[in-house]
mmCIF file with all atom_site columns, C-alpha atoms in Angstrom:
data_model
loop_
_atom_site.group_PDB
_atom_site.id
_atom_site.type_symbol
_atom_site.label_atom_id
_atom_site.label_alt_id
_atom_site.label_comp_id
_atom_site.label_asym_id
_atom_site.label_entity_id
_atom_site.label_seq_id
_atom_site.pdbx_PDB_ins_code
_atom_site.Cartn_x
_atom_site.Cartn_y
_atom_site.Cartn_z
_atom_site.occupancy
_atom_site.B_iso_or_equiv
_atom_site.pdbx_formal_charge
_atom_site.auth_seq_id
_atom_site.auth_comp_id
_atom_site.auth_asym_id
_atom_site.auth_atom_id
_atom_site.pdbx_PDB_model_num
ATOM 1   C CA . UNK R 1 1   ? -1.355  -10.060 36.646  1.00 60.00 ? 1   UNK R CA 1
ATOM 2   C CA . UNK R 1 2   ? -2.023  -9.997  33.114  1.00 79.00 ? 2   UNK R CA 1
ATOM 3   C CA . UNK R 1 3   ? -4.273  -6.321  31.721  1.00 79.00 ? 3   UNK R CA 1
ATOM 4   C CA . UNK R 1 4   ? -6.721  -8.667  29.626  1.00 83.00 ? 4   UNK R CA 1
ATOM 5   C CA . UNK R 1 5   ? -7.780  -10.520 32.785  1.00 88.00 ? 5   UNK R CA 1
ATOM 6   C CA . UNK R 1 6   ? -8.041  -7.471  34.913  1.00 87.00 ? 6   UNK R CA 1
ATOM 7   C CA . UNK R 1 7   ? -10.493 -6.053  32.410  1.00 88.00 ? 7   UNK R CA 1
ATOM 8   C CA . UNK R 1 8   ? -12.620 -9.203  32.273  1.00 91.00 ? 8   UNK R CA 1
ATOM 9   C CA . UNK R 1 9   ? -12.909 -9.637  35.692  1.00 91.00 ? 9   UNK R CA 1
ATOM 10  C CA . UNK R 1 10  ? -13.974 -5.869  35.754  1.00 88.00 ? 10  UNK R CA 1
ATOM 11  C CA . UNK R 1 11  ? -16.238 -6.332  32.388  1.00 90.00 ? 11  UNK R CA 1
ATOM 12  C CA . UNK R 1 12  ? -18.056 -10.023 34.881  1.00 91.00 ? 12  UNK R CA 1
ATOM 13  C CA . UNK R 1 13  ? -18.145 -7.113  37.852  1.00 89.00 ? 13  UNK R CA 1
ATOM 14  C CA . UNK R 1 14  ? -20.260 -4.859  35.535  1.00 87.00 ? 14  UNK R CA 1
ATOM 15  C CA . UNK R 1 15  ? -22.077 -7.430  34.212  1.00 88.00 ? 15  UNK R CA 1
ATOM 16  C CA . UNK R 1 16  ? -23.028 -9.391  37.184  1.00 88.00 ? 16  UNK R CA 1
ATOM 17  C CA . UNK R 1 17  ? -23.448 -6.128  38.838  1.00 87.00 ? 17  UNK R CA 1
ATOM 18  C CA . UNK R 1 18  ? -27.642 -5.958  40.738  1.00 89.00 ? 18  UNK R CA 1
ATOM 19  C CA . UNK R 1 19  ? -29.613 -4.414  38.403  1.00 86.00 ? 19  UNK R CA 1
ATOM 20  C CA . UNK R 1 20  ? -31.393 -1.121  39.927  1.00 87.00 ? 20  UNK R CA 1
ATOM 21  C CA . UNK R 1 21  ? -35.325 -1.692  39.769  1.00 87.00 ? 21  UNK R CA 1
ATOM 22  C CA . UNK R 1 22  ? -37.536 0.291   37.025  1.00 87.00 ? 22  UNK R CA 1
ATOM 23  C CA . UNK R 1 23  ? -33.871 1.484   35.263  1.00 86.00 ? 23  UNK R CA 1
ATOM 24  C CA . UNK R 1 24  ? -31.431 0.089   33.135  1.00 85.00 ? 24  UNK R CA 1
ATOM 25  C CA . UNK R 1 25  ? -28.492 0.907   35.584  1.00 88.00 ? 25  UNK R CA 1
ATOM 26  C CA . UNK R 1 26  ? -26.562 -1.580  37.982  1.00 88.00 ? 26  UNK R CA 1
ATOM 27  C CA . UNK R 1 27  ? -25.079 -1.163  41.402  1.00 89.00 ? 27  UNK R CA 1
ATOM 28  C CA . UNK R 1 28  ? -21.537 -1.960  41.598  1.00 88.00 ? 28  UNK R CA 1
ATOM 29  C CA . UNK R 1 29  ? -19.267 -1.873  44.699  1.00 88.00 ? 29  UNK R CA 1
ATOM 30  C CA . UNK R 1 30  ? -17.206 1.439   44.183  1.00 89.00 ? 30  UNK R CA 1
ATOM 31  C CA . UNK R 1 31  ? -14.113 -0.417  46.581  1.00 93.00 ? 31  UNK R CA 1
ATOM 32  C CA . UNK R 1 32  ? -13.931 -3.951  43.779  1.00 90.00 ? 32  UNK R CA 1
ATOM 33  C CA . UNK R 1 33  ? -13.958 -1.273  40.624  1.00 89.00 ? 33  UNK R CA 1
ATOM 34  C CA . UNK R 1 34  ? -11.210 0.611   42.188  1.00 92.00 ? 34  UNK R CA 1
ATOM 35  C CA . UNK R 1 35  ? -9.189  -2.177  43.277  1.00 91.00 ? 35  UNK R CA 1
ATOM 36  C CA . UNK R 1 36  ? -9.122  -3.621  39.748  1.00 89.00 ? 36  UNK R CA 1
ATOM 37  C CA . UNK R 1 37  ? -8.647  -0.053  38.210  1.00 88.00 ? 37  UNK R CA 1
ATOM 38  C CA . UNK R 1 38  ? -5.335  -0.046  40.790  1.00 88.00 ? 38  UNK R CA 1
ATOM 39  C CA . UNK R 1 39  ? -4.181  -3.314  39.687  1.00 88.00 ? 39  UNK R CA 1
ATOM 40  C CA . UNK R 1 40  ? -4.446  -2.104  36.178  1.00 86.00 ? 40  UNK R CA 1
ATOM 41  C CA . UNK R 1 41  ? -2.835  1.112   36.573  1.00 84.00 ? 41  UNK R CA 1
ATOM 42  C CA . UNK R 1 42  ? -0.076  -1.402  38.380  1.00 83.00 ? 42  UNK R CA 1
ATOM 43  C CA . UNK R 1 43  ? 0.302   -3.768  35.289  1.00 81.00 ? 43  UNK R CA 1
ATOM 44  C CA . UNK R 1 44  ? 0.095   -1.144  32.219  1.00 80.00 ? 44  UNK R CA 1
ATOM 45  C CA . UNK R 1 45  ? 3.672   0.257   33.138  1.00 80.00 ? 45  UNK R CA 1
ATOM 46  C CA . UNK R 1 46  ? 5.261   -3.698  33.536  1.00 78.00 ? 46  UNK R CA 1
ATOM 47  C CA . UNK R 1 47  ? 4.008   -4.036  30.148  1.00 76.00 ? 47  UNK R CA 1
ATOM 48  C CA . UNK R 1 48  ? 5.274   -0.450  29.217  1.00 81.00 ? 48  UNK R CA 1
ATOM 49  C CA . UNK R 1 49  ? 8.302   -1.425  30.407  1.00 82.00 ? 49  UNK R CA 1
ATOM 50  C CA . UNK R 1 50  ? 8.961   -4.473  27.957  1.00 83.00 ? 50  UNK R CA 1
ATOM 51  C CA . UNK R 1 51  ? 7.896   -2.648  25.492  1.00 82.00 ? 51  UNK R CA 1
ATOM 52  C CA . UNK R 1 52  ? 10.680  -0.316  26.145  1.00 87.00 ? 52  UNK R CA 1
ATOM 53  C CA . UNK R 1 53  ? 13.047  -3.170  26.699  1.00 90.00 ? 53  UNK R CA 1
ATOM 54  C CA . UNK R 1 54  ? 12.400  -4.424  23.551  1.00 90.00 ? 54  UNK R CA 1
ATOM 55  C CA . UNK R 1 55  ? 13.284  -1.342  21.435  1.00 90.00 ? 55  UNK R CA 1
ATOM 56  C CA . UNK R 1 56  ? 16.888  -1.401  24.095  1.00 91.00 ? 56  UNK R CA 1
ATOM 57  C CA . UNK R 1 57  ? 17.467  -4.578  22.656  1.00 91.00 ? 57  UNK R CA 1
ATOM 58  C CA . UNK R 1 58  ? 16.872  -3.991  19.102  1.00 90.00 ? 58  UNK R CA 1
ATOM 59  C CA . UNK R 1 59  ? 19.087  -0.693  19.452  1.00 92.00 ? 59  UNK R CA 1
ATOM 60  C CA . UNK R 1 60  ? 21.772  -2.567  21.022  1.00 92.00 ? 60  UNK R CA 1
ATOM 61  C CA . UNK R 1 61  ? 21.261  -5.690  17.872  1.00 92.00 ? 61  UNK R CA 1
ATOM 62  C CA . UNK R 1 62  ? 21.452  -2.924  15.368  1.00 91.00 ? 62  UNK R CA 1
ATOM 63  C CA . UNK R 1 63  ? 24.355  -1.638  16.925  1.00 91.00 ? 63  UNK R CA 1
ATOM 64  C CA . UNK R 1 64  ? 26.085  -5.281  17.166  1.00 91.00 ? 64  UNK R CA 1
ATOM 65  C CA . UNK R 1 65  ? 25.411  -5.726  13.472  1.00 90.00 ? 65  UNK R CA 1
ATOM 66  C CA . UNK R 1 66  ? 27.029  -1.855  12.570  1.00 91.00 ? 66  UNK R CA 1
ATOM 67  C CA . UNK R 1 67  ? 30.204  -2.921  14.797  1.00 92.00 ? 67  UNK R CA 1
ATOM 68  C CA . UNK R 1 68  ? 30.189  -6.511  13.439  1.00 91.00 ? 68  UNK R CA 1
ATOM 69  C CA . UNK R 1 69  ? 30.346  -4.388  9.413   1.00 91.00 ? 69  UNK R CA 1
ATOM 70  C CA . UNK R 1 70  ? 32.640  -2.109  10.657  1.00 92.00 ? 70  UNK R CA 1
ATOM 71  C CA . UNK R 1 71  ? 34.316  -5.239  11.818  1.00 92.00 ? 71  UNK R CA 1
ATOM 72  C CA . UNK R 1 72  ? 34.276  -7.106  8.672   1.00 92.00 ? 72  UNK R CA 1
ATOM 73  C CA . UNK R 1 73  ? 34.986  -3.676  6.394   1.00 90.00 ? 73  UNK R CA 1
ATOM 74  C CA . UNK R 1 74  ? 38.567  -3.360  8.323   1.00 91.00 ? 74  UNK R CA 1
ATOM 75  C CA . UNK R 1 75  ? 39.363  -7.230  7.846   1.00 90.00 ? 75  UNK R CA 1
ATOM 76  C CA . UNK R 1 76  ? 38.400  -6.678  4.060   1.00 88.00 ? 76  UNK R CA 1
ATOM 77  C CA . UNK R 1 77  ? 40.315  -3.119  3.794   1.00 85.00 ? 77  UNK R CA 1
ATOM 78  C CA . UNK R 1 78  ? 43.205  -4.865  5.845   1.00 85.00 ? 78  UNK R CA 1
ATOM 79  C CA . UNK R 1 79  ? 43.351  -8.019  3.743   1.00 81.00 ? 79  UNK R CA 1
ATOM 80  C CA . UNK R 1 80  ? 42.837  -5.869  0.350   1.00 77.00 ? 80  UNK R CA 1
ATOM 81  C CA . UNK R 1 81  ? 46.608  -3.700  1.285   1.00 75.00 ? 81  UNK R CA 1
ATOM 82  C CA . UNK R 1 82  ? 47.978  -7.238  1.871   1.00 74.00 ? 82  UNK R CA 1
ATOM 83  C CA . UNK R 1 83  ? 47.199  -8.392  -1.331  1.00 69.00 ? 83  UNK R CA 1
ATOM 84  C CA . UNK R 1 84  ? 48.101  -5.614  -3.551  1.00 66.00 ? 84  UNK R CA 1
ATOM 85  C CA . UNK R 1 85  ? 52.214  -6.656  -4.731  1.00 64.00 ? 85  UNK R CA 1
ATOM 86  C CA . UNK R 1 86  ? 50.655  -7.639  -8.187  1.00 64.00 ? 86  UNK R CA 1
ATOM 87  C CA . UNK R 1 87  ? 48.268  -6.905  -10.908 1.00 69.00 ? 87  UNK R CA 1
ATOM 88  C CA . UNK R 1 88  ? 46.109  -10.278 -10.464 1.00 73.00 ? 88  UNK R CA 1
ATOM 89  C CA . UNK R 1 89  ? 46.992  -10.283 -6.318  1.00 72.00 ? 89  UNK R CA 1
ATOM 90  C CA . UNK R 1 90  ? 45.068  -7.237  -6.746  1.00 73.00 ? 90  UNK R CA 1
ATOM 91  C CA . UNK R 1 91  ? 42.388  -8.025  -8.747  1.00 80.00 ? 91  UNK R CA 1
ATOM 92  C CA . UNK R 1 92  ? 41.590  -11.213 -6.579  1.00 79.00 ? 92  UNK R CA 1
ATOM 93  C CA . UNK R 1 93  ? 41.961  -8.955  -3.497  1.00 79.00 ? 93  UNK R CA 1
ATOM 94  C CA . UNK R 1 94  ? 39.667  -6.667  -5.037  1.00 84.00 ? 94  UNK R CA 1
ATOM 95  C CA . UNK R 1 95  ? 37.055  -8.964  -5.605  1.00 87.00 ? 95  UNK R CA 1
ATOM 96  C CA . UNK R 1 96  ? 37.427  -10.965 -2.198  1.00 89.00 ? 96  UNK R CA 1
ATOM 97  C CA . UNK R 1 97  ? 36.908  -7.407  -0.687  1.00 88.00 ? 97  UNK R CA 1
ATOM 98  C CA . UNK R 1 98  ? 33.859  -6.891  -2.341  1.00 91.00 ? 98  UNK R CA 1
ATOM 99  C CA . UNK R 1 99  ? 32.673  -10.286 -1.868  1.00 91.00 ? 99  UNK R CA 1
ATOM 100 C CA . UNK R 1 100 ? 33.294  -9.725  2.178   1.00 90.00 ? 100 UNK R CA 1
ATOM 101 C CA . UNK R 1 101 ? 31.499  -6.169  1.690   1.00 89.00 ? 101 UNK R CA 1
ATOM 102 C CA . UNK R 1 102 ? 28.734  -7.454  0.006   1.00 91.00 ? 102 UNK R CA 1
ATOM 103 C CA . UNK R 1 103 ? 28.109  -10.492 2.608   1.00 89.00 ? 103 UNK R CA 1
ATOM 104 C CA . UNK R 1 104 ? 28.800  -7.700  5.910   1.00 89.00 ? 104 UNK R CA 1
ATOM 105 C CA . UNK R 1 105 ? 26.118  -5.641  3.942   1.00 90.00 ? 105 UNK R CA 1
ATOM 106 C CA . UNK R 1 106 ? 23.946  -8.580  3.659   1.00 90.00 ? 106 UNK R CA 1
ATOM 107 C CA . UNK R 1 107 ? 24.365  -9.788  7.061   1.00 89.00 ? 107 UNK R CA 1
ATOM 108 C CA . UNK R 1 108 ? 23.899  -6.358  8.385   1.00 89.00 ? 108 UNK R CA 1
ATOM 109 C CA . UNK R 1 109 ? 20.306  -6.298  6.805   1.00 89.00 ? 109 UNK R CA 1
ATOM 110 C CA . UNK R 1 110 ? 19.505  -9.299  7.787   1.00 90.00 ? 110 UNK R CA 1
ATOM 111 C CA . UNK R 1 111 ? 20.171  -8.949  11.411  1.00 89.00 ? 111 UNK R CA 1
ATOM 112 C CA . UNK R 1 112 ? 18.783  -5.279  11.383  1.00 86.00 ? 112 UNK R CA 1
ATOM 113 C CA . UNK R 1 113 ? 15.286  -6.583  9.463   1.00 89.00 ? 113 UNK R CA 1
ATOM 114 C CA . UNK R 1 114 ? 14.989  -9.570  11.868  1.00 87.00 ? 114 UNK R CA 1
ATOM 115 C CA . UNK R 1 115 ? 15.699  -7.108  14.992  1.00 85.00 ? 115 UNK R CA 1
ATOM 116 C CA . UNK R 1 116 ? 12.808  -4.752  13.638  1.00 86.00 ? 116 UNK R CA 1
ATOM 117 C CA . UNK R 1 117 ? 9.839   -7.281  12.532  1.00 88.00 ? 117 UNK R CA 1
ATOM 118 C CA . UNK R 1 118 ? 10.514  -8.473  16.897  1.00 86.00 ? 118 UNK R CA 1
ATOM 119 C CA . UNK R 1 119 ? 9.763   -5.393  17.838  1.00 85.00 ? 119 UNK R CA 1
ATOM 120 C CA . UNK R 1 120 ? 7.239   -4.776  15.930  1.00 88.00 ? 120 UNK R CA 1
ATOM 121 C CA . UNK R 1 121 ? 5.919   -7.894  16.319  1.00 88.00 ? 121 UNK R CA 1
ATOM 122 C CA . UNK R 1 122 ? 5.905   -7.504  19.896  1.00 86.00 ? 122 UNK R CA 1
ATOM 123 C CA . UNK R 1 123 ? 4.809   -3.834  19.904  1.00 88.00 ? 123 UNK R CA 1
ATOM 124 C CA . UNK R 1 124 ? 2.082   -4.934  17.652  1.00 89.00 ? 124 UNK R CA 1
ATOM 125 C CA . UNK R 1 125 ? 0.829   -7.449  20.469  1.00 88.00 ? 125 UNK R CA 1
ATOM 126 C CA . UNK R 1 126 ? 1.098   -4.415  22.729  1.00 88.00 ? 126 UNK R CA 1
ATOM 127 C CA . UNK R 1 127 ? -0.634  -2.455  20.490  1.00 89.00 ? 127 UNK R CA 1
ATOM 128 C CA . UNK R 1 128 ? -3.820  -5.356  20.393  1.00 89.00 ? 128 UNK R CA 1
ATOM 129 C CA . UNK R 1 129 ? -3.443  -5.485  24.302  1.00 88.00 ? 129 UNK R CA 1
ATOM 130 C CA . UNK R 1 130 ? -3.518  -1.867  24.900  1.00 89.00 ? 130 UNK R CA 1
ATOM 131 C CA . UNK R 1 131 ? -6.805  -1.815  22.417  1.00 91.00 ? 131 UNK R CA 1
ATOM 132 C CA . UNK R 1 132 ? -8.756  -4.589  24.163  1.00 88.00 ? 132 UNK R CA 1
ATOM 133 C CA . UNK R 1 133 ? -8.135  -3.034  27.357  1.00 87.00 ? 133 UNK R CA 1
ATOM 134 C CA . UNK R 1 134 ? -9.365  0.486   25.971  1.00 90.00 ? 134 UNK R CA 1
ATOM 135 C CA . UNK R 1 135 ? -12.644 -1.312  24.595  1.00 89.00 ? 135 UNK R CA 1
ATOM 136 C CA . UNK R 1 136 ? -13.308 -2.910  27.945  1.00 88.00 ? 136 UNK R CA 1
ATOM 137 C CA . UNK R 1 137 ? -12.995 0.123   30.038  1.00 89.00 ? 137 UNK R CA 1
ATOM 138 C CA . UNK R 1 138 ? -15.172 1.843   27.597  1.00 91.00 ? 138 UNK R CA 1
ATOM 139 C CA . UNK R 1 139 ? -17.573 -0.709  27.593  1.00 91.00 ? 139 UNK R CA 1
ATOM 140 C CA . UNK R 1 140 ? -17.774 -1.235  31.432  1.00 89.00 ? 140 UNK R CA 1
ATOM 141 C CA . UNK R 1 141 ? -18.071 2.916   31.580  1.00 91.00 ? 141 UNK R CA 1
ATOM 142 C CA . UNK R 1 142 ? -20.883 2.451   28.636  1.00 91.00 ? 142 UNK R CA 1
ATOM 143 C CA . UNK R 1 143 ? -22.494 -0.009  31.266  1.00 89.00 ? 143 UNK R CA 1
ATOM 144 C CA . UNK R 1 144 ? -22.364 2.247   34.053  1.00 89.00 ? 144 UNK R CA 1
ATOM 145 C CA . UNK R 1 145 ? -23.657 5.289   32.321  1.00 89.00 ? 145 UNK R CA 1
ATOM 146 C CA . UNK R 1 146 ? -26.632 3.248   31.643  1.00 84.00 ? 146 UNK R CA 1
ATOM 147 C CA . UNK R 1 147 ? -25.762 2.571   27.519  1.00 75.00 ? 147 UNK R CA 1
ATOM 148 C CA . UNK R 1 148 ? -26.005 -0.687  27.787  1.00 59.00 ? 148 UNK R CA 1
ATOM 149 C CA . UNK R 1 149 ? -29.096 -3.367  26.826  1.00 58.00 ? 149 UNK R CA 1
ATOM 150 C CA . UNK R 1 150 ? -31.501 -2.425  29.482  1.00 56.00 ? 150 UNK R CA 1
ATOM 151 C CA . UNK R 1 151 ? -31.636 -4.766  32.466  1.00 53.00 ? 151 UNK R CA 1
ATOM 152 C CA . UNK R 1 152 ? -34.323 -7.640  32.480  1.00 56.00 ? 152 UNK R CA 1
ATOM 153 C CA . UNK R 1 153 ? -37.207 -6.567  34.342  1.00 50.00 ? 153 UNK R CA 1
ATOM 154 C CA . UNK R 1 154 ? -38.494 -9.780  36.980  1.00 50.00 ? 154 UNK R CA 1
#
């Protein structure tokens, strides 16, 4: 089950909670707030977990792009020693090498940028998750300590 919906079904708990006459506190059941706090402590880690996953992949795409230079660097190096019998073999050789350099280089980047704004991306929604969920709890502990807007009197 998703964190955000654990919390607002334990924010409604809090809130719908009986109000305790002449106070501003509620009564809660104890057993509902710990059975949402264990299915939260069960989700946090699943969501943990991608998070981890997610820099795993990135690692291994930034490693596929270094092998994929490499890769590219020996084709250009390899072609380059072919082409070297004359001056202008050489010079052509020389600049088809650096062309093939420039575009492993460029394709390198480009993979290793697009790997890192994903993670980020997605550790940034983890990031936003992780916050809502620490301003619910805090809010549903502000309720229970009595910080709240005092109950309505009837």
């Amino acid at each position: 089950m998703d964190v955000l919906v654990l919390i607002d079904k334990l924010d409604d708990l809090v809130h719908n909670a009986k109000p305790m006459p002449l106070t501003d506190q509620v009564r809660v059941d104890k057993e509902e707030i710990y059975d949402l706090l264990d299915q939260m402590r069960a989700t946090i880690p699943e969501e943990i977990k991608q998070a981890r996953w997610i820099v795993k992949e990135r690692q291994e795409m930034l490693a596929e792009a270094r092998r994929e230079a490499e890769r590219i660097l020996k084709e250009a190096r390899e072609r380059q020693d072919r082409l070297v019998s004359e001056e202008e073999i050489t010079k052509q050789a020389e600049r088809a090498a650096e062309e093939i350099l420039d575009e492993a280089r460029a394709r390198e980047r480009e993979i290793r940028l697009g790997a890192e704004d994903y993670a980020d991306e997605i550790l940034n929604t983890l990031e936003v998750n992780l916050s809502k969920f620490i301003a619910a709890v805090q809010r549903g502990r502000d309720r229970l300590a009595g910080k709240d807007e005092p109950a309505e009197v009837a």
